[in-house]
Tab-separated table of C-alpha atoms in Angstrom:
chain	number	residue	atom	x	y	z
A	25	MET	CA	25.264	6.546	4.564
A	26	ILE	CA	26.568	2.955	4.542
A	27	PHE	CA	23.079	1.463	4.796
A	28	LEU	CA	21.881	3.382	1.741
A	29	ARG	CA	24.833	2.124	-0.325
A	30	HIS	CA	23.925	-1.453	0.659
A	31	SER	CA	20.270	-0.860	-0.131
A	32	LEU	CA	21.016	0.483	-3.611
A	33	ALA	CA	23.333	-2.433	-4.371
A	34	ALA	CA	20.661	-4.862	-3.278
A	35	LEU	CA	18.116	-3.236	-5.586
A	36	LEU	CA	20.371	-3.609	-8.542
A	37	LEU	CA	20.759	-7.322	-7.784
A	38	LEU	CA	17.088	-8.148	-7.282
A	39	PRO	CA	16.311	-11.742	-8.176
A	40	THR	CA	14.351	-12.560	-11.323
A	41	SER	CA	12.262	-15.174	-9.594
A	42	TRP	CA	9.087	-13.631	-10.989
A	43	ALA	CA	10.249	-13.839	-14.635
A	44	MET	CA	7.375	-14.913	-16.893
A	45	SER	CA	7.083	-17.045	-19.971
A	46	ASP	CA	5.711	-15.372	-23.086
A	47	THR	CA	2.304	-17.074	-23.051
A	48	THR	CA	0.028	-18.496	-20.397
A	49	HIS	CA	-0.940	-22.130	-20.820
A	50	TYR	CA	-4.395	-22.931	-19.454
A	51	PRO	CA	-5.666	-24.417	-17.304
A	52	LEU	CA	-3.504	-22.403	-14.895
A	53	THR	CA	-3.241	-23.177	-11.183
A	54	ILE	CA	-1.836	-20.600	-8.748
A	55	ASP	CA	-1.353	-20.922	-4.999
A	56	ASN	CA	-2.782	-17.623	-3.770
A	57	CYS	CA	-2.488	-16.917	-0.039
A	58	GLY	CA	-2.630	-20.650	0.698
A	59	VAL	CA	-5.540	-21.424	-1.623
A	60	ASP	CA	-5.117	-23.109	-5.056
A	61	MET	CA	-6.935	-21.119	-7.708
A	62	ARG	CA	-7.578	-22.764	-11.135
A	63	PHE	CA	-8.170	-20.637	-14.210
A	64	GLU	CA	-9.485	-22.354	-17.365
A	65	SER	CA	-8.959	-19.171	-19.360
A	66	ALA	CA	-8.201	-15.476	-18.893
A	67	PRO	CA	-11.052	-13.819	-16.861
A	68	GLU	CA	-13.403	-11.654	-18.873
A	69	ARG	CA	-15.253	-9.915	-16.035
A	70	VAL	CA	-13.501	-8.667	-12.877
A	71	VAL	CA	-14.719	-6.849	-9.770
A	72	THR	CA	-12.077	-5.304	-7.511
A	73	ILE	CA	-12.328	-4.891	-3.756
A	74	GLY	CA	-9.383	-2.591	-3.047
A	75	GLN	CA	-7.725	0.270	-4.845
A	76	SER	CA	-4.408	-1.596	-5.198
A	77	ALA	CA	-5.918	-4.430	-7.240
A	78	THR	CA	-7.820	-1.889	-9.378
A	79	GLU	CA	-4.785	0.194	-10.240
A	80	ILE	CA	-2.599	-2.840	-11.000
A	81	LEU	CA	-5.225	-4.120	-13.451
A	82	TYR	CA	-5.428	-0.653	-15.043
A	83	SER	CA	-1.628	-0.582	-15.254
A	84	LEU	CA	-1.671	-3.898	-17.049
A	85	GLY	CA	-4.071	-2.491	-19.685
A	86	LEU	CA	-7.054	-4.451	-18.365
A	87	ALA	CA	-9.496	-1.681	-17.560
A	88	ASP	CA	-11.964	-3.088	-20.081
A	89	ARG	CA	-12.253	-6.268	-18.002
A	90	VAL	CA	-13.069	-4.389	-14.764
A	91	LYS	CA	-16.859	-4.205	-14.240
A	92	GLY	CA	-16.917	-2.678	-10.766
A	93	THR	CA	-14.575	-1.264	-8.120
A	94	SER	CA	-14.664	-0.497	-4.404
A	95	VAL	CA	-12.574	0.514	-1.360
A	96	TRP	CA	-10.938	3.800	-2.383
A	97	PHE	CA	-8.642	5.958	-0.229
A	98	THR	CA	-7.439	8.546	-2.786
A	99	PRO	CA	-8.325	9.522	-6.371
A	100	VAL	CA	-7.313	7.076	-9.043
A	101	LEU	CA	-3.870	7.611	-10.628
A	102	PRO	CA	-4.128	10.487	-13.068
A	103	GLN	CA	-3.297	8.371	-16.129
A	104	PHE	CA	-6.369	6.223	-15.493
A	105	ARG	CA	-8.998	8.895	-14.830
A	106	GLU	CA	-10.727	8.478	-18.159
A	107	GLU	CA	-10.996	4.670	-17.980
A	108	ASN	CA	-12.022	4.770	-14.327
A	109	ALA	CA	-14.796	7.291	-14.979
A	110	HIS	CA	-16.642	4.725	-17.085
A	111	ILE	CA	-16.420	1.880	-14.543
A	112	GLU	CA	-19.044	1.578	-11.847
A	113	ARG	CA	-17.900	2.272	-8.273
A	114	LEU	CA	-19.869	-0.209	-6.111
A	115	ALA	CA	-18.809	1.503	-2.911
A	116	ASP	CA	-16.211	3.931	-1.622
A	117	ASN	CA	-15.585	1.518	1.255
A	118	ASP	CA	-16.757	-2.124	1.705
A	119	PRO	CA	-19.152	-3.282	-0.986
A	120	SER	CA	-21.958	-5.755	-0.217
A	121	PHE	CA	-21.585	-9.346	-1.287
A	122	GLU	CA	-24.708	-8.996	-3.411
A	123	SER	CA	-23.392	-5.905	-5.245
A	124	VAL	CA	-20.255	-7.794	-6.241
A	125	VAL	CA	-22.076	-10.941	-7.295
A	126	ASN	CA	-24.607	-8.943	-9.311
A	127	LYS	CA	-21.813	-7.842	-11.685
A	128	HIS	CA	-21.408	-11.498	-12.684
A	129	PRO	CA	-17.619	-11.603	-12.323
A	130	ASP	CA	-15.497	-14.619	-13.019
A	131	LEU	CA	-12.770	-13.089	-10.846
A	132	VAL	CA	-12.833	-10.918	-7.727
A	133	ALA	CA	-9.447	-9.211	-7.138
A	134	VAL	CA	-8.944	-8.218	-3.511
A	135	GLN	CA	-6.433	-5.965	-1.735
A	136	TYR	CA	-7.090	-6.954	1.880
A	137	GLU	CA	-7.756	-10.441	3.189
A	138	TRP	CA	-10.038	-9.009	5.879
A	139	HIS	CA	-12.500	-8.093	3.070
A	140	VAL	CA	-12.449	-11.568	1.477
A	141	GLY	CA	-10.991	-14.260	3.687
A	142	PRO	CA	-11.782	-16.632	6.544
A	143	ALA	CA	-13.766	-13.883	8.316
A	144	GLY	CA	-14.264	-11.587	5.345
A	145	SER	CA	-16.286	-8.450	5.914
A	146	VAL	CA	-17.599	-8.795	2.358
A	147	ALA	CA	-17.600	-12.602	2.081
A	148	THR	CA	-15.401	-15.665	2.471
A	149	ARG	CA	-13.562	-17.150	-0.455
A	150	ASP	CA	-15.765	-20.204	-0.183
A	151	GLN	CA	-18.887	-18.100	-0.657
A	152	PHE	CA	-17.541	-16.853	-3.976
A	153	SER	CA	-16.217	-20.287	-4.961
A	154	ASP	CA	-19.662	-21.815	-4.355
A	155	LEU	CA	-20.891	-19.520	-7.131
A	156	GLY	CA	-18.102	-20.468	-9.477
A	157	ILE	CA	-16.250	-17.171	-8.916
A	158	ASN	CA	-12.472	-17.194	-8.479
A	159	THR	CA	-10.869	-14.850	-5.928
A	160	TYR	CA	-7.351	-13.404	-5.962
A	161	ILE	CA	-5.902	-11.682	-2.901
A	162	MET	CA	-2.894	-9.451	-3.437
A	163	PRO	CA	0.139	-11.329	-2.018
A	164	ALA	CA	1.317	-8.137	-0.273
A	165	ASP	CA	-1.477	-8.686	2.264
A	166	CYS	CA	-0.736	-12.310	3.094
A	167	ASP	CA	2.967	-12.964	2.388
A	168	THR	CA	4.874	-12.407	5.663
A	169	LYS	CA	1.638	-11.419	7.323
A	170	ASP	CA	-0.812	-12.990	9.795
A	171	ASN	CA	-4.332	-11.606	9.329
A	172	SER	CA	-5.887	-13.918	11.975
A	173	THR	CA	-4.810	-11.433	14.704
A	174	GLY	CA	-7.647	-9.066	13.718
A	175	GLY	CA	-7.613	-5.440	12.695
A	176	ASP	CA	-5.046	-4.736	10.023
A	177	GLY	CA	-3.074	-7.841	10.844
A	178	THR	CA	0.461	-8.466	12.136
A	179	ARG	CA	3.542	-8.749	10.007
A	180	THR	CA	5.556	-11.937	10.564
A	181	GLY	CA	8.385	-10.615	8.435
A	182	ALA	CA	9.341	-7.300	6.923
A	183	PHE	CA	7.388	-6.168	3.841
A	184	THR	CA	9.402	-5.763	0.651
A	185	PRO	CA	8.182	-4.784	-2.821
A	186	ASP	CA	8.855	-8.311	-3.996
A	187	SER	CA	5.305	-9.132	-2.871
A	188	ILE	CA	3.992	-6.284	-5.053
A	189	TYR	CA	6.040	-7.531	-8.005
A	190	LYS	CA	4.700	-11.038	-7.374
A	191	GLY	CA	1.120	-9.808	-7.500
A	192	VAL	CA	1.743	-7.883	-10.724
A	193	THR	CA	3.406	-10.910	-12.317
A	194	GLU	CA	0.716	-13.383	-11.205
A	195	LEU	CA	-2.134	-11.162	-12.416
A	196	ALA	CA	-0.314	-10.660	-15.730
A	197	THR	CA	0.002	-14.452	-16.030
A	198	ILE	CA	-3.673	-15.035	-15.126
A	199	PHE	CA	-4.728	-12.626	-17.876
A	200	ASP	CA	-2.003	-13.600	-20.376
A	201	VAL	CA	-0.506	-10.140	-20.611
A	202	GLN	CA	3.029	-11.007	-19.528
A	203	ALA	CA	4.782	-8.265	-21.520
A	204	ALA	CA	2.752	-5.597	-19.683
A	205	GLY	CA	3.632	-7.216	-16.326
A	206	THR	CA	7.297	-7.331	-17.120
A	207	ALA	CA	7.303	-3.668	-18.184
A	208	LEU	CA	5.473	-2.541	-15.036
A	209	VAL	CA	7.808	-4.436	-12.697
A	210	LYS	CA	10.837	-3.042	-14.508
A	211	ASP	CA	9.524	0.537	-14.172
A	212	LEU	CA	8.785	0.124	-10.452
A	213	LYS	CA	12.206	-1.355	-9.738
A	214	THR	CA	13.927	1.464	-11.604
A	215	ARG	CA	12.008	4.109	-9.722
A	216	GLU	CA	12.782	2.351	-6.424
A	217	ALA	CA	16.502	2.342	-7.140
A	218	GLN	CA	16.488	5.982	-8.227
A	219	ALA	CA	14.696	7.104	-5.006
A	220	VAL	CA	17.257	5.287	-2.869
A	221	ALA	CA	20.116	6.815	-4.911
A	222	LYS	CA	18.638	10.278	-4.462
A	223	ALA	CA	18.468	9.845	-0.682
A	224	ARG	CA	22.034	8.460	-0.701
A	225	ARG	CA	23.333	11.735	-2.188
A	226	LEU	CA	21.778	13.707	0.694
A	227	ASP	CA	24.168	12.357	3.344
A	228	LEU	CA	21.389	12.167	5.905
A	229	PRO	CA	22.159	11.960	9.660
A	230	ASP	CA	22.786	8.409	10.857
A	231	ASP	CA	20.327	8.778	13.731
A	232	LEU	CA	17.396	10.204	11.761
A	233	SER	CA	13.998	9.017	13.088
A	234	ALA	CA	10.421	9.239	11.894
A	235	ALA	CA	6.803	8.299	12.603
A	236	PHE	CA	4.020	7.701	10.048
A	237	TRP	CA	0.556	8.802	11.134
A	238	PHE	CA	-2.325	7.319	9.131
A	239	SER	CA	-5.405	8.437	11.049
A	240	SER	CA	-7.146	8.484	14.460
A	241	PRO	CA	-10.600	7.284	15.529
A	242	ASP	CA	-11.340	10.658	17.104
A	243	ASN	CA	-9.739	14.065	17.506
A	244	GLY	CA	-6.889	13.747	20.007
A	245	ALA	CA	-7.369	9.976	20.339
A	246	ALA	CA	-4.466	7.507	20.150
A	247	PRO	CA	-3.375	7.562	16.502
A	248	TYR	CA	-2.877	4.720	14.053
A	249	MET	CA	0.872	4.775	13.520
A	250	ALA	CA	2.851	2.604	11.142
A	251	GLY	CA	4.531	-0.460	12.642
A	252	ARG	CA	8.099	-1.308	11.780
A	253	LEU	CA	7.466	-4.158	9.332
A	254	GLY	CA	4.882	-2.698	6.928
A	255	ALA	CA	5.255	-0.476	3.854
A	256	PRO	CA	6.295	2.669	5.771
A	257	GLY	CA	8.834	0.549	7.672
A	258	TYR	CA	10.244	-0.543	4.320
A	259	MET	CA	10.519	3.090	3.143
A	260	MET	CA	12.330	4.075	6.327
A	261	LYS	CA	14.676	1.114	6.227
A	262	MET	CA	15.645	1.764	2.584
A	263	LEU	CA	16.494	5.406	3.378
A	264	GLY	CA	18.298	4.606	6.645
A	265	ILE	CA	15.619	6.144	8.915
A	266	ARG	CA	14.639	4.651	12.301
A	267	ASN	CA	10.957	4.081	12.939
A	268	VAL	CA	10.185	5.184	16.478
A	269	ILE	CA	7.219	2.752	16.560
A	270	GLU	CA	8.611	-0.728	17.149
A	271	SER	CA	5.361	-2.766	16.942
A	272	ASP	CA	5.009	-5.590	14.427
A	273	GLU	CA	1.302	-4.739	13.990
A	274	GLU	CA	0.549	-3.124	10.628
A	275	TRP	CA	-1.180	-0.009	12.118
A	276	PRO	CA	-1.095	-0.176	15.943
A	277	THR	CA	-2.774	2.483	18.030
A	278	VAL	CA	-0.126	4.324	20.002
A	279	ASP	CA	-0.867	6.905	22.723
A	280	TRP	CA	0.445	10.359	22.044
A	281	GLU	CA	2.575	10.305	25.224
A	282	THR	CA	4.599	7.435	23.728
A	283	VAL	CA	5.040	9.259	20.416
A	284	VAL	CA	6.064	12.502	22.066
A	285	ARG	CA	8.595	10.723	24.274
A	286	ALA	CA	10.108	9.154	21.159
A	287	ASP	CA	10.360	12.647	19.616
A	288	PRO	CA	10.733	11.738	15.931
A	289	ASP	CA	12.738	14.035	13.670
A	290	ILE	CA	10.139	13.639	10.930
A	291	ILE	CA	6.374	12.999	10.968
A	292	VAL	CA	4.712	11.716	7.782
A	293	LEU	CA	0.976	12.361	7.481
A	294	ALA	CA	-1.399	10.327	5.315
A	295	GLN	CA	-3.312	12.387	2.734
A	296	MET	CA	-6.653	10.796	1.695
A	297	ASP	CA	-10.138	11.502	0.473
A	298	ARG	CA	-11.688	8.852	2.773
A	299	ARG	CA	-13.593	10.298	5.741
A	300	ARG	CA	-14.252	7.295	7.999
A	301	TYR	CA	-12.496	8.939	10.962
A	302	PRO	CA	-12.056	12.648	11.869
A	303	ALA	CA	-8.283	12.506	11.426
A	304	ASP	CA	-8.610	11.090	7.918
A	305	ASP	CA	-8.644	14.840	7.108
A	306	ILE	CA	-5.023	15.981	6.937
A	307	ALA	CA	-6.036	19.491	8.046
A	308	LYS	CA	-7.261	17.909	11.312
A	309	LYS	CA	-3.898	16.173	11.753
A	310	ARG	CA	-1.981	19.408	11.235
A	311	GLU	CA	-4.342	21.322	13.505
A	312	PHE	CA	-3.741	18.815	16.321
A	313	LEU	CA	0.063	18.841	15.893
A	314	GLU	CA	0.186	22.613	15.860
A	315	ASN	CA	-2.161	23.250	18.776
A	316	ASP	CA	-1.880	20.376	21.220
A	317	PRO	CA	0.290	21.674	24.109
A	318	VAL	CA	2.323	18.462	24.190
A	319	ALA	CA	2.462	17.368	20.570
A	320	ARG	CA	3.569	20.786	19.370
A	321	GLU	CA	6.782	20.439	21.376
A	322	MET	CA	8.020	17.552	19.262
A	323	THR	CA	11.167	18.237	17.237
A	324	ALA	CA	9.447	17.413	13.918
A	325	VAL	CA	6.654	19.887	14.607
A	326	LYS	CA	8.856	22.697	15.879
A	327	LYS	CA	11.216	22.395	12.894
A	328	GLY	CA	8.410	21.992	10.356
A	329	HIS	CA	9.609	18.523	9.360
A	330	ILE	CA	6.119	17.387	8.422
A	331	ILE	CA	5.684	15.432	5.182
A	332	GLU	CA	2.338	14.783	3.467
A	333	MET	CA	2.086	11.453	1.670
A	334	ASP	CA	-0.558	9.697	-0.385
A	335	ALA	CA	-2.288	7.408	2.084
A	336	HIS	CA	-2.403	4.592	-0.412
A	337	ALA	CA	1.389	4.691	-0.693
A	338	MET	CA	1.490	3.833	3.034
A	339	SER	CA	-0.182	0.507	2.291
A	340	ALA	CA	1.588	-2.393	0.544
A	341	THR	CA	0.730	-1.327	-3.018
A	342	LEU	CA	2.535	-0.287	-6.187
A	343	ARG	CA	2.138	3.276	-4.827
A	344	THR	CA	4.592	2.382	-2.071
A	345	ILE	CA	7.339	3.066	-4.586
A	346	TYR	CA	5.785	6.485	-5.189
A	347	GLY	CA	5.804	7.054	-1.472
A	348	LEU	CA	9.498	6.242	-1.376
A	349	GLU	CA	9.991	8.928	-4.032
A	350	THR	CA	7.886	11.396	-1.999
A	351	LEU	CA	9.997	10.758	1.086
A	352	ALA	CA	13.313	11.106	-0.738
A	353	GLU	CA	12.178	14.356	-2.376
A	354	ALA	CA	10.901	15.852	0.890
A	355	LEU	CA	14.135	15.013	2.676
A	356	SER	CA	16.058	16.852	-0.035
A	357	ASN	CA	14.314	20.016	1.013
A	358	MET	CA	14.973	19.700	4.738
A	359	SER	CA	17.899	20.737	6.880
A	360	PHE	CA	18.885	18.593	9.841
A	361	ASP	CA	21.641	20.813	11.198
A	362	SER	CA	21.511	21.226	14.971
């Protein structure tokens, strides 16, 4: 496919705008999601609100600095199970402001601005600042994104992994572990390029379409489907797949009649441990698709073109690259002959 060839070439020519110096010179000032954060030294005590921030810090070799975690969708990456087992989990979902502050952090690392932001469900950045606590929001949740629209926010531009690499690099600079940041970014870029190359060898149909289903607030209710500009949109674009959901919202609710009319060739289901909604359970998703008299008539369901993907990979995280690998591998085992 022509688009895949262009995508692979672009990956091999990625800019080095996030290249780091060898050592951090303090005091360090970073513009983070429109707020200037000043660091007099590398943080010693960190609390994370969001699995993405947690796993990036672990990947940078900073687990010993993490004093509490929260907001988990799936189990921690296997290579970090041992370290994670010794770190207090403040909450599976939103922690209280008090539980975070009681860990006496000098930095709170945040995945989603709706947790810590102008209308933060945990607290505002000012509330932490008033206590002398710095906050760092992952750039993937504010670069090319407007979170003032409510819910999961609206993308103002298409997500790319550059915002993930930016977050890795900035956190590595804040903690003065630049070599670890450089190695992690290099590994992710290599895996990204390899996944695209694998899909390129498949010679996929030019008109291939897909829909990503994260969850639903109730059985049979309008599902949360991936918009075109978020992490799933990036995966589809890189592999030359058309997203049947054209919304710019991160996770719009879309009625099933609309999804069925669009008749995607592939449906990707989020796999997670979280149980906030009934359809968080992937078995419930499959049960609906197989038994609903309308949904079961979709091409993807009838042909068994259903892919299970780590839910955290569907968010703008380092696991997005793993999701790209999952998608490329699954496609290699499917036939799209008429």
